[in-house]
Short mmCIF file of C-alpha atoms in Angstrom, two decimals:
data_model
loop_
_atom_site.label_atom_id
_atom_site.label_comp_id
_atom_site.label_asym_id
_atom_site.label_seq_id
_atom_site.Cartn_x
_atom_site.Cartn_y
_atom_site.Cartn_z
CA UNK A 22 -67.68 -46.78 52.05
CA UNK A 23 -65.82 -49.57 50.14
CA UNK A 24 -64.00 -48.56 47.01
CA UNK A 25 -63.63 -51.24 44.22
CA UNK A 26 -61.42 -50.55 41.31
CA UNK A 27 -61.56 -52.37 37.90
CA UNK A 28 -59.18 -51.72 35.00
CA UNK A 29 -60.18 -52.39 31.45
CA UNK A 30 -59.29 -51.03 28.14
CA UNK A 31 -57.16 -48.26 29.50
CA UNK A 32 -59.73 -46.89 31.94
CA UNK A 33 -60.67 -47.36 35.51
CA UNK A 34 -64.19 -47.91 36.77
CA UNK A 35 -64.65 -46.90 40.44
CA UNK A 36 -67.61 -48.38 42.43
CA UNK A 37 -68.54 -46.81 45.82
CA UNK A 38 -70.47 -49.38 47.97
CA UNK A 39 -72.20 -47.68 50.88
CA UNK A 40 -72.48 -49.74 54.07
CA UNK A 41 -75.69 -50.31 55.80
CA UNK A 42 -76.91 -47.40 57.92
CA UNK A 43 -76.70 -48.71 61.51
CA UNK A 44 -77.10 -46.47 64.36
CA UNK A 45 -73.97 -47.35 66.13
CA UNK A 46 -71.81 -45.16 68.23
CA UNK A 47 -68.28 -44.13 67.29
CA UNK A 48 -67.02 -45.95 70.25
CA UNK A 49 -68.75 -49.19 69.24
CA UNK A 50 -67.33 -48.90 65.77
CA UNK A 51 -63.84 -48.56 67.13
CA UNK A 52 -64.28 -51.60 69.41
CA UNK A 53 -65.71 -53.60 66.41
CA UNK A 54 -62.82 -52.57 64.16
CA UNK A 55 -60.21 -53.52 66.87
CA UNK A 56 -61.88 -56.92 67.40
CA UNK A 57 -61.75 -57.63 63.60
CA UNK A 58 -58.12 -56.68 63.56
CA UNK A 59 -57.37 -59.03 66.51
CA UNK A 60 -59.37 -61.74 64.89
CA UNK A 61 -57.40 -61.32 61.55
CA UNK A 62 -54.06 -61.44 63.43
CA UNK A 63 -55.04 -64.54 65.28
CA UNK A 64 -56.02 -66.29 61.94
CA UNK A 65 -52.65 -65.15 60.46
CA UNK A 66 -50.86 -66.47 63.52
CA UNK A 67 -52.53 -69.88 63.20
CA UNK A 68 -51.85 -69.98 59.54
CA UNK A 69 -48.15 -69.32 60.07
CA UNK A 70 -47.88 -71.80 62.80
CA UNK A 71 -49.39 -74.46 60.59
CA UNK A 72 -46.70 -73.68 57.80
CA UNK A 73 -43.78 -73.61 60.22
CA UNK A 74 -45.05 -76.92 61.90
CA UNK A 75 -44.94 -78.81 58.56
CA UNK A 76 -41.42 -77.78 57.99
CA UNK A 77 -40.37 -78.47 61.51
CA UNK A 78 -41.84 -81.99 61.12
CA UNK A 79 -39.66 -82.45 58.09
CA UNK A 80 -36.55 -81.42 60.15
CA UNK A 81 -37.62 -83.87 62.98
CA UNK A 82 -37.99 -86.65 60.31
CA UNK A 83 -34.61 -85.74 58.84
CA UNK A 84 -32.87 -85.77 62.20
CA UNK A 85 -34.26 -89.16 63.15
CA UNK A 86 -33.26 -90.55 59.70
CA UNK A 87 -29.78 -89.05 60.41
CA UNK A 88 -29.50 -90.96 63.66
CA UNK A 89 -30.41 -94.32 61.99
CA UNK A 90 -28.29 -93.71 58.85
CA UNK A 91 -24.70 -94.98 58.96
CA UNK A 92 -21.80 -92.47 58.82
CA UNK A 93 -23.89 -89.53 58.32
CA UNK A 94 -22.79 -87.29 61.21
CA UNK A 95 -19.82 -84.96 60.68
CA UNK A 96 -17.31 -84.31 63.32
CA UNK A 97 -18.64 -80.98 63.86
CA UNK A 98 -22.16 -82.36 64.78
CA UNK A 99 -20.93 -83.98 68.01
CA UNK A 100 -19.92 -82.33 71.26
CA UNK A 101 -21.13 -79.09 72.67
CA UNK A 102 -24.58 -77.78 73.34
CA UNK A 103 -26.56 -74.86 71.91
CA UNK A 104 -25.17 -72.67 74.58
CA UNK A 105 -21.75 -73.12 72.97
CA UNK A 106 -22.94 -71.59 69.65
CA UNK A 107 -21.26 -68.25 69.34
CA UNK A 108 -21.39 -65.84 66.45
CA UNK A 109 -18.58 -63.39 65.74
CA UNK A 110 -18.42 -60.94 68.61
CA UNK A 111 -19.05 -57.36 67.59
CA UNK A 112 -20.04 -58.29 64.14
CA UNK A 113 -23.17 -56.73 62.69
CA UNK A 114 -25.85 -58.81 60.87
CA UNK A 115 -24.74 -57.36 57.57
CA UNK A 116 -21.06 -58.45 58.36
CA UNK A 117 -22.34 -61.98 58.80
CA UNK A 118 -23.65 -62.30 55.19
CA UNK A 119 -21.93 -65.14 53.50
CA UNK A 120 -20.89 -65.15 49.79
CA UNK A 121 -21.66 -68.89 49.59
CA UNK A 122 -23.90 -70.78 52.00
CA UNK A 123 -22.71 -74.32 52.91
CA UNK A 124 -25.39 -76.77 52.39
CA UNK A 125 -24.96 -80.42 53.48
CA UNK A 126 -24.20 -82.87 50.73
CA UNK A 127 -27.05 -84.98 49.58
CA UNK A 128 -27.06 -88.36 51.40
CA UNK A 129 -28.97 -91.18 49.92
CA UNK A 130 -29.08 -93.01 53.31
CA UNK A 131 -30.94 -90.01 54.81
CA UNK A 132 -33.32 -89.95 51.88
CA UNK A 133 -34.01 -93.68 52.27
CA UNK A 134 -34.56 -93.44 56.03
CA UNK A 135 -36.89 -90.48 55.64
CA UNK A 136 -39.28 -92.56 53.64
CA UNK A 137 -42.46 -93.80 55.39
CA UNK A 138 -44.48 -90.82 56.44
CA UNK A 139 -42.08 -89.08 58.82
CA UNK A 140 -43.59 -85.66 57.81
CA UNK A 141 -46.91 -86.43 59.41
CA UNK A 142 -45.58 -87.13 62.90
CA UNK A 143 -46.95 -84.72 65.52
CA UNK A 144 -44.49 -82.39 67.31
CA UNK A 145 -44.16 -82.57 71.07
CA UNK A 146 -46.74 -80.44 72.93
CA UNK A 147 -44.01 -78.24 74.41
CA UNK A 148 -42.62 -77.48 70.95
CA UNK A 149 -46.17 -76.72 69.51
CA UNK A 150 -46.88 -74.41 72.47
CA UNK A 151 -43.60 -72.60 72.15
CA UNK A 152 -43.97 -72.28 68.43
CA UNK A 153 -47.32 -70.74 68.76
CA UNK A 154 -46.06 -68.33 71.42
CA UNK A 155 -43.16 -67.41 69.28
CA UNK A 156 -45.24 -66.53 66.25
CA UNK A 157 -47.78 -64.66 68.45
CA UNK A 158 -44.89 -62.40 69.88
CA UNK A 159 -43.46 -61.91 66.30
CA UNK A 160 -46.90 -60.75 65.17
CA UNK A 161 -47.06 -58.23 68.00
CA UNK A 162 -43.57 -56.91 67.17
CA UNK A 163 -44.76 -55.79 63.81
CA UNK A 164 -46.05 -52.20 63.80
CA UNK A 165 -49.45 -51.23 62.41
CA UNK A 166 -48.18 -49.86 59.09
CA UNK A 167 -50.35 -49.97 56.10
CA UNK A 168 -47.82 -52.11 54.18
CA UNK A 169 -44.98 -53.29 56.24
CA UNK A 170 -47.09 -55.12 58.77
CA UNK A 171 -47.68 -58.81 59.86
CA UNK A 172 -50.13 -59.42 57.08
CA UNK A 173 -47.35 -58.62 54.62
CA UNK A 174 -44.93 -60.93 56.32
CA UNK A 175 -47.67 -63.63 56.05
CA UNK A 176 -48.01 -62.82 52.34
CA UNK A 177 -44.32 -63.14 51.92
CA UNK A 178 -44.23 -66.40 53.83
CA UNK A 179 -46.88 -67.83 51.57
CA UNK A 180 -44.83 -67.05 48.46
CA UNK A 181 -41.63 -68.49 49.89
CA UNK A 182 -43.50 -71.69 50.87
CA UNK A 183 -45.07 -71.94 47.43
CA UNK A 184 -41.86 -71.52 45.63
CA UNK A 185 -40.03 -73.99 47.96
CA UNK A 186 -42.76 -76.63 47.24
CA UNK A 187 -42.14 -76.27 43.47
CA UNK A 188 -38.20 -76.04 43.46
CA UNK A 189 -36.43 -78.87 41.84
CA UNK A 190 -33.35 -80.65 43.50
CA UNK A 191 -30.64 -79.31 41.27
CA UNK A 192 -28.81 -77.39 43.87
CA UNK A 193 -29.63 -79.44 47.01
CA UNK A 194 -32.04 -77.02 48.65
CA UNK A 195 -34.93 -79.49 48.60
CA UNK A 196 -32.88 -82.26 50.29
CA UNK A 197 -32.22 -80.16 53.42
CA UNK A 198 -35.36 -79.19 55.52
CA UNK A 199 -33.35 -76.92 57.70
CA UNK A 200 -32.27 -74.64 54.90
CA UNK A 201 -35.93 -74.63 53.67
CA UNK A 202 -37.21 -73.68 57.14
CA UNK A 203 -34.53 -70.93 57.34
CA UNK A 204 -36.14 -69.29 54.26
CA UNK A 205 -39.66 -69.48 55.83
CA UNK A 206 -38.41 -68.07 59.12
CA UNK A 207 -36.70 -65.28 57.38
CA UNK A 208 -39.89 -64.40 55.42
CA UNK A 209 -41.82 -64.27 58.77
CA UNK A 210 -39.45 -62.08 60.54
CA UNK A 211 -38.02 -59.94 57.82
CA UNK A 212 -39.90 -56.68 58.62
CA UNK A 213 -40.30 -56.92 62.38
CA UNK A 214 -40.28 -53.42 63.98
CA UNK A 215 -40.40 -51.74 60.55
CA UNK A 216 -40.65 -48.07 61.11
CA UNK A 217 -42.87 -47.31 58.05
CA UNK A 218 -40.09 -45.31 56.36
CA UNK A 219 -37.11 -46.22 54.21
CA UNK A 220 -33.54 -46.72 55.51
CA UNK A 221 -32.59 -43.51 53.65
CA UNK A 222 -35.19 -41.66 55.92
CA UNK A 223 -33.78 -43.38 59.05
CA UNK A 224 -30.46 -42.02 58.03
CA UNK A 225 -31.76 -38.49 57.36
CA UNK A 226 -33.45 -38.61 60.98
CA UNK A 227 -30.16 -39.77 62.44
CA UNK A 228 -32.14 -42.71 64.06
CA UNK A 229 -30.42 -44.62 66.85
CA UNK A 230 -30.33 -47.52 64.44
CA UNK A 231 -27.96 -45.67 62.14
CA UNK A 232 -25.29 -45.53 64.99
CA UNK A 233 -25.80 -49.28 65.50
CA UNK A 234 -25.86 -50.61 61.96
CA UNK A 235 -24.60 -47.76 59.66
CA UNK A 236 -26.60 -49.12 56.68
CA UNK A 237 -29.54 -51.64 56.03
CA UNK A 238 -30.75 -50.55 59.35
CA UNK A 239 -34.38 -51.85 59.10
CA UNK A 240 -33.22 -55.42 58.01
CA UNK A 241 -30.46 -55.73 60.56
CA UNK A 242 -32.74 -54.49 63.34
CA UNK A 243 -35.41 -57.19 62.35
CA UNK A 244 -32.93 -60.00 62.46
CA UNK A 245 -31.46 -58.85 65.86
CA UNK A 246 -34.83 -58.44 67.53
CA UNK A 247 -36.24 -61.72 66.22
CA UNK A 248 -33.15 -63.80 66.89
CA UNK A 249 -32.92 -62.42 70.42
CA UNK A 250 -36.48 -63.51 70.94
CA UNK A 251 -35.71 -66.97 69.39
CA UNK A 252 -32.79 -67.47 71.78
CA UNK A 253 -34.92 -66.75 75.04
CA UNK A 254 -34.96 -69.63 77.53
CA UNK A 255 -38.68 -70.06 76.94
CA UNK A 256 -38.11 -71.30 73.40
CA UNK A 257 -35.53 -73.82 74.30
CA UNK A 258 -37.71 -76.91 73.13
CA UNK A 259 -38.49 -75.21 69.83
CA UNK A 260 -34.86 -74.46 69.21
CA UNK A 261 -33.90 -78.03 69.94
CA UNK A 262 -36.52 -79.35 67.61
CA UNK A 263 -35.13 -77.11 64.75
CA UNK A 264 -31.47 -77.44 65.45
CA UNK A 265 -30.32 -80.59 67.04
CA UNK A 266 -26.64 -79.62 66.97
CA UNK A 267 -24.65 -76.38 67.35
CA UNK A 268 -23.67 -76.90 63.72
CA UNK A 269 -27.33 -76.76 62.66
CA UNK A 270 -27.94 -73.73 64.69
CA UNK A 271 -25.14 -71.87 63.19
CA UNK A 272 -26.20 -72.86 59.70
CA UNK A 273 -29.82 -72.05 60.27
CA UNK A 274 -28.80 -68.46 61.46
CA UNK A 275 -26.63 -68.12 58.35
CA UNK A 276 -29.56 -68.86 56.00
CA UNK A 277 -31.83 -66.50 57.88
CA UNK A 278 -29.21 -63.64 57.76
CA UNK A 279 -28.45 -64.09 54.12
CA UNK A 280 -32.20 -64.25 53.25
CA UNK A 281 -33.29 -61.22 55.37
CA UNK A 282 -30.50 -58.98 54.25
CA UNK A 283 -31.33 -59.80 50.59
CA UNK A 284 -34.54 -57.92 51.10
CA UNK A 285 -32.75 -54.53 51.14
CA UNK A 286 -33.01 -53.91 47.50
CA UNK A 287 -32.58 -50.14 47.57
CA UNK A 288 -28.94 -50.04 48.81
CA UNK A 289 -26.89 -49.60 45.53
CA UNK A 290 -23.73 -51.07 47.02
CA UNK A 291 -25.50 -54.40 48.00
CA UNK A 292 -27.29 -54.43 44.72
CA UNK A 293 -23.96 -54.31 42.94
CA UNK A 294 -22.53 -57.03 45.00
CA UNK A 295 -25.65 -59.24 44.25
CA UNK A 296 -25.37 -58.69 40.61
CA UNK A 297 -21.64 -59.64 40.77
CA UNK A 298 -22.60 -62.74 42.60
CA UNK A 299 -25.32 -63.66 40.08
CA UNK A 300 -22.83 -63.24 37.18
CA UNK A 301 -20.50 -65.51 38.96
CA UNK A 302 -22.98 -68.23 39.46
CA UNK A 303 -25.07 -68.07 36.31
CA UNK A 304 -23.54 -65.94 33.64
CA UNK A 305 -22.19 -67.88 30.59
CA UNK A 306 -18.49 -67.80 30.10
CA UNK A 307 -15.41 -69.20 31.63
CA UNK A 308 -16.38 -71.36 34.84
CA UNK A 309 -14.83 -70.41 38.13
CA UNK A 310 -11.99 -72.36 39.35
CA UNK A 311 -13.80 -74.08 42.21
CA UNK A 312 -15.22 -77.42 43.23
CA UNK A 313 -18.47 -78.75 42.04
CA UNK A 314 -19.83 -78.56 45.55
CA UNK A 315 -18.87 -74.89 45.96
CA UNK A 316 -20.30 -74.10 42.61
CA UNK A 317 -23.67 -75.75 43.58
CA UNK A 318 -23.70 -73.98 46.87
CA UNK A 319 -23.03 -70.65 45.34
CA UNK A 320 -26.02 -71.14 42.95
CA UNK A 321 -28.11 -72.38 45.81
CA UNK A 322 -27.30 -69.16 47.68
CA UNK A 323 -28.34 -66.92 44.81
CA UNK A 324 -31.61 -68.96 44.42
CA UNK A 325 -32.43 -68.49 48.06
CA UNK A 326 -31.85 -64.72 47.93
CA UNK A 327 -33.85 -64.34 44.71
CA UNK A 328 -36.63 -66.41 46.17
CA UNK A 329 -37.17 -64.23 49.10
CA UNK A 330 -36.74 -61.05 47.04
CA UNK A 331 -39.51 -62.23 44.71
CA UNK A 332 -41.70 -63.09 47.68
CA UNK A 333 -41.08 -59.73 49.20
CA UNK A 334 -42.76 -58.13 46.18
CA UNK A 335 -44.90 -61.09 45.16
CA UNK A 336 -47.97 -58.85 44.93
CA UNK A 337 -46.47 -57.38 41.62
CA UNK A 338 -46.34 -60.86 40.11
CA UNK A 339 -49.88 -61.90 41.02
CA UNK A 340 -53.40 -61.06 39.89
CA UNK A 341 -54.09 -57.32 39.23
CA UNK A 342 -56.50 -57.19 42.12
CA UNK A 343 -53.68 -58.41 44.45
CA UNK A 344 -51.20 -56.07 43.00
CA UNK A 345 -53.43 -52.93 43.34
CA UNK A 346 -54.47 -53.82 46.83
CA UNK A 347 -50.80 -53.95 48.12
CA UNK A 348 -49.88 -51.12 45.91
CA UNK A 349 -52.49 -48.79 47.59
CA UNK A 350 -51.25 -49.85 50.97
CA UNK A 351 -47.62 -49.06 50.18
CA UNK A 352 -48.92 -45.67 48.75
CA UNK A 353 -50.76 -44.96 51.94
CA UNK A 354 -47.78 -45.77 54.16
CA UNK A 355 -45.57 -43.46 52.23
CA UNK A 356 -48.27 -40.70 52.00
CA UNK A 357 -48.65 -40.81 55.82
CA UNK A 358 -44.94 -40.65 56.29
CA UNK A 359 -44.93 -37.59 54.06
CA UNK A 360 -47.76 -35.90 55.91
CA UNK A 361 -46.08 -36.63 59.18
CA UNK A 362 -42.75 -35.00 58.13
CA UNK A 363 -40.96 -38.26 57.74
CA UNK A 364 -40.48 -38.11 53.98
CA UNK A 365 -39.37 -35.23 51.79
CA UNK A 366 -41.53 -36.49 48.85
CA UNK A 367 -45.19 -36.77 48.30
CA UNK A 368 -45.79 -40.27 46.65
CA UNK A 369 -48.64 -38.60 44.65
CA UNK A 370 -46.03 -36.67 42.68
CA UNK A 371 -44.09 -39.64 41.38
CA UNK A 372 -46.08 -42.91 41.98
CA UNK A 373 -47.29 -43.64 38.44
CA UNK A 374 -43.81 -43.16 36.89
CA UNK A 375 -42.21 -44.70 39.79
CA UNK A 376 -44.21 -48.03 39.60
CA UNK A 377 -43.28 -48.21 35.75
CA UNK A 378 -39.66 -47.88 36.60
CA UNK A 379 -39.87 -50.40 39.47
CA UNK A 380 -41.42 -52.86 37.00
CA UNK A 381 -38.77 -52.22 34.29
CA UNK A 382 -35.75 -52.14 36.54
CA UNK A 383 -36.50 -54.56 39.25
CA UNK A 384 -39.69 -56.69 39.13
CA UNK A 385 -39.41 -57.96 35.57
CA UNK A 386 -35.66 -58.50 35.65
CA UNK A 387 -36.11 -60.32 38.98
CA UNK A 388 -38.84 -62.51 37.45
CA UNK A 389 -36.68 -63.33 34.58
CA UNK A 390 -33.82 -64.33 36.95
CA UNK A 391 -36.27 -66.70 38.77
CA UNK A 392 -36.86 -68.23 35.31
CA UNK A 393 -33.11 -68.39 34.44
CA UNK A 394 -32.29 -70.13 37.76
CA UNK A 395 -34.03 -73.01 36.07
CA UNK A 396 -35.18 -74.59 39.34
CA UNK A 397 -38.83 -73.18 40.00
CA UNK A 398 -40.62 -74.93 37.22
CA UNK A 399 -43.99 -73.28 36.14
CA UNK A 400 -43.93 -70.85 39.05
CA UNK A 401 -41.17 -68.71 37.33
CA UNK A 402 -43.30 -68.55 34.09
CA UNK A 403 -46.35 -67.72 36.18
CA UNK A 404 -44.39 -64.90 38.16
CA UNK A 405 -43.03 -63.32 34.88
CA UNK A 406 -46.37 -63.54 33.08
CA UNK A 407 -48.23 -61.62 35.84
CA UNK A 408 -45.25 -59.10 36.20
CA UNK A 409 -45.59 -58.18 32.45
CA UNK A 410 -49.43 -58.19 32.66
CA UNK A 411 -49.48 -55.84 35.64
CA UNK A 412 -46.89 -53.64 34.05
CA UNK A 413 -49.03 -53.23 30.99
CA UNK A 414 -52.19 -52.62 33.05
CA UNK A 415 -50.52 -50.07 35.14
CA UNK A 416 -49.24 -48.17 32.02
CA UNK A 417 -52.81 -48.03 30.84
CA UNK A 418 -54.55 -47.41 34.03
CA UNK A 419 -52.08 -46.25 36.59
CA UNK A 420 -52.76 -42.58 36.36
CA UNK A 421 -56.37 -43.23 37.14
CA UNK A 422 -55.51 -45.60 39.88
CA UNK A 423 -53.20 -42.98 41.59
CA UNK A 424 -55.91 -40.35 41.12
CA UNK A 425 -58.45 -42.56 42.89
CA UNK A 426 -56.06 -43.26 45.64
CA UNK A 427 -55.36 -39.55 46.14
CA UNK A 428 -59.15 -38.78 46.15
CA UNK A 429 -59.72 -41.55 48.68
CA UNK A 430 -57.05 -40.15 51.01
CA UNK A 431 -58.27 -36.64 50.62
CA UNK A 432 -61.77 -37.94 51.63
CA UNK A 433 -60.17 -39.60 54.49
CA UNK A 434 -58.40 -36.35 55.63
CA UNK A 435 -61.73 -34.36 55.16
CA UNK A 436 -63.69 -36.77 57.20
CA UNK A 437 -61.17 -36.73 59.94
CA UNK A 438 -61.17 -32.92 59.95
CA UNK A 439 -64.91 -32.77 60.37
CA UNK A 440 -66.18 -31.91 63.84
CA UNK A 441 -68.26 -35.03 64.71
CA UNK A 442 -69.01 -37.07 61.52
CA UNK A 443 -72.22 -39.16 61.71
CA UNK A 444 -70.55 -42.04 59.93
CA UNK A 445 -66.77 -42.57 59.74
CA UNK A 446 -66.75 -43.94 56.12
CA UNK A 447 -63.04 -44.37 56.15
CA UNK A 448 -62.99 -46.59 59.15
CA UNK A 449 -65.87 -48.63 57.72
CA UNK A 450 -63.86 -48.98 54.45
CA UNK A 451 -60.77 -49.97 56.39
CA UNK A 452 -62.77 -52.51 58.38
CA UNK A 453 -64.38 -54.00 55.36
CA UNK A 454 -61.02 -54.39 53.72
CA UNK A 455 -59.52 -55.95 56.81
CA UNK A 456 -62.31 -58.60 57.15
CA UNK A 457 -60.95 -60.63 54.31
CA UNK A 458 -57.32 -59.68 54.70
CA UNK A 459 -56.41 -63.12 56.05
CA UNK A 460 -57.91 -64.94 53.11
CA UNK A 461 -56.42 -62.59 50.53
CA UNK A 462 -52.95 -62.52 52.21
CA UNK A 463 -52.52 -66.29 52.18
CA UNK A 464 -54.79 -67.38 49.54
CA UNK A 465 -53.92 -64.89 46.67
CA UNK A 466 -51.96 -67.35 44.71
#
C-alpha cells in the first residue's frame, strides 16, 4: 500500500494506492525488496563517484597548473611524503576544529594555466577504481536507518555540490578545488555509522563512544572511521590524486573536520561558539584587528560550515513533497528508537510543535544566514523561500500529517503482529518508496 499526502488549504488528503495482487511468496517479496535496495545503493554510489570525479579532475588540473606556473609553490609544499603527515597525537576530532581555515591566496598564474579544458581530463584508471571502491565501502558503512543512511548522505552531497556551483569568488573558496572537494567529501561521510539515535541518547546509554569522545560522539566517530579508511594503503593513488603534497593533505583534513563537526547542531556549547564566530565575521560594527587575508579566511570558514549545515537539512528548504518525505523518515527513525527503548520520548507527542520550533529557531535563521553571507546568489533566496513556505504549510497541515504518519506506523505494527499476513503491505509500500529513492535523493532540486 502506497500512501500519498497532499496538503492544500489547511487540510491533508490521503490517497491509498493498492498494489497489484500477485501470488508471490513472502520469501520472494523479501528477495525482491533486497534486490531493489542493492540497485538503489549501486545507483547512488555511481552518482557520488561521478560528483567526486569532477572535483578531483579540477584538483588534477589545478596541480598541473601549479607545476607550470612560476613561483607558486610554498616552502611547505616541498619535501616529505604523505607518510610524514601527522596530526596532533591524542587529539580528538573535535579538538582539531580550527577557528579560521587557511585557504591559499588567489594566484592569477594558476587561474591562467588552468584554462583550456583541464577539468575534462580523465583520471588514471587506478584512481577511478580506488574512488569507486572507497565510495562503495562508505555506502556499506552506513546503517539501514530510516533517515541517517547513505541516501541522506547523497542528498546532502547533492546540496553541497549545488551550492558550491553557485558560490561567488568573494572569499576564495571557488579558486581552490581542494577546499571544495573537502566540503563534498565531508557531506558524503558525515553520518557514517550513525546509530539512529542522538548524541544525548548515546550519553544516556553510556556508549563506548562517550568514553572515547565525551561529546559530539556521532560526528567524531564518522570522521575517524572514514578517514582511517581513506588512509588505507589500497587508496594510495586516490590520495595522491587529491593531495599532491603533505600540506595539501593536512589542509584537506582540516576542511573535512570543520565541515563534519559543524553538523552537530544540537550541542549548545558548539552552537554558542558558532554564533560567536558568525558575529566576529559578519556582524556590523568595529572590524577585528586582523589582516585582510585572515578576515577573508574567517568568513570563508563560516560560509563552509553554514553550507554543510544547510545541506544536512536541505529537505526543509525544498519542495513540500521532498520535505514531507524526509520528515517522515526522521519521524520513523525516532519512533523505532522509542519503541526499542533507545529514546525516552515518543516523537508522536511532540512532532508537530517540534517542527515549528525547528523552523523558527534553526532552519529559517540558517537560511537567512546563507542569504546574509552574500555569496550564494539565487540559491540563498530559493532556500529561504522554501523554508518559509514549508513552515507555513506545516502550521496548516502538520497535525494531519503527524496523524497520518502515526496511523501508518500503527498499521505497520498491526501487520507485523498478524500470524501470517497474506500480503505485507508495509513492505510493499517501503519497496515502492525505495524504487524512486535515487532519483528523489539526487534530483530533488
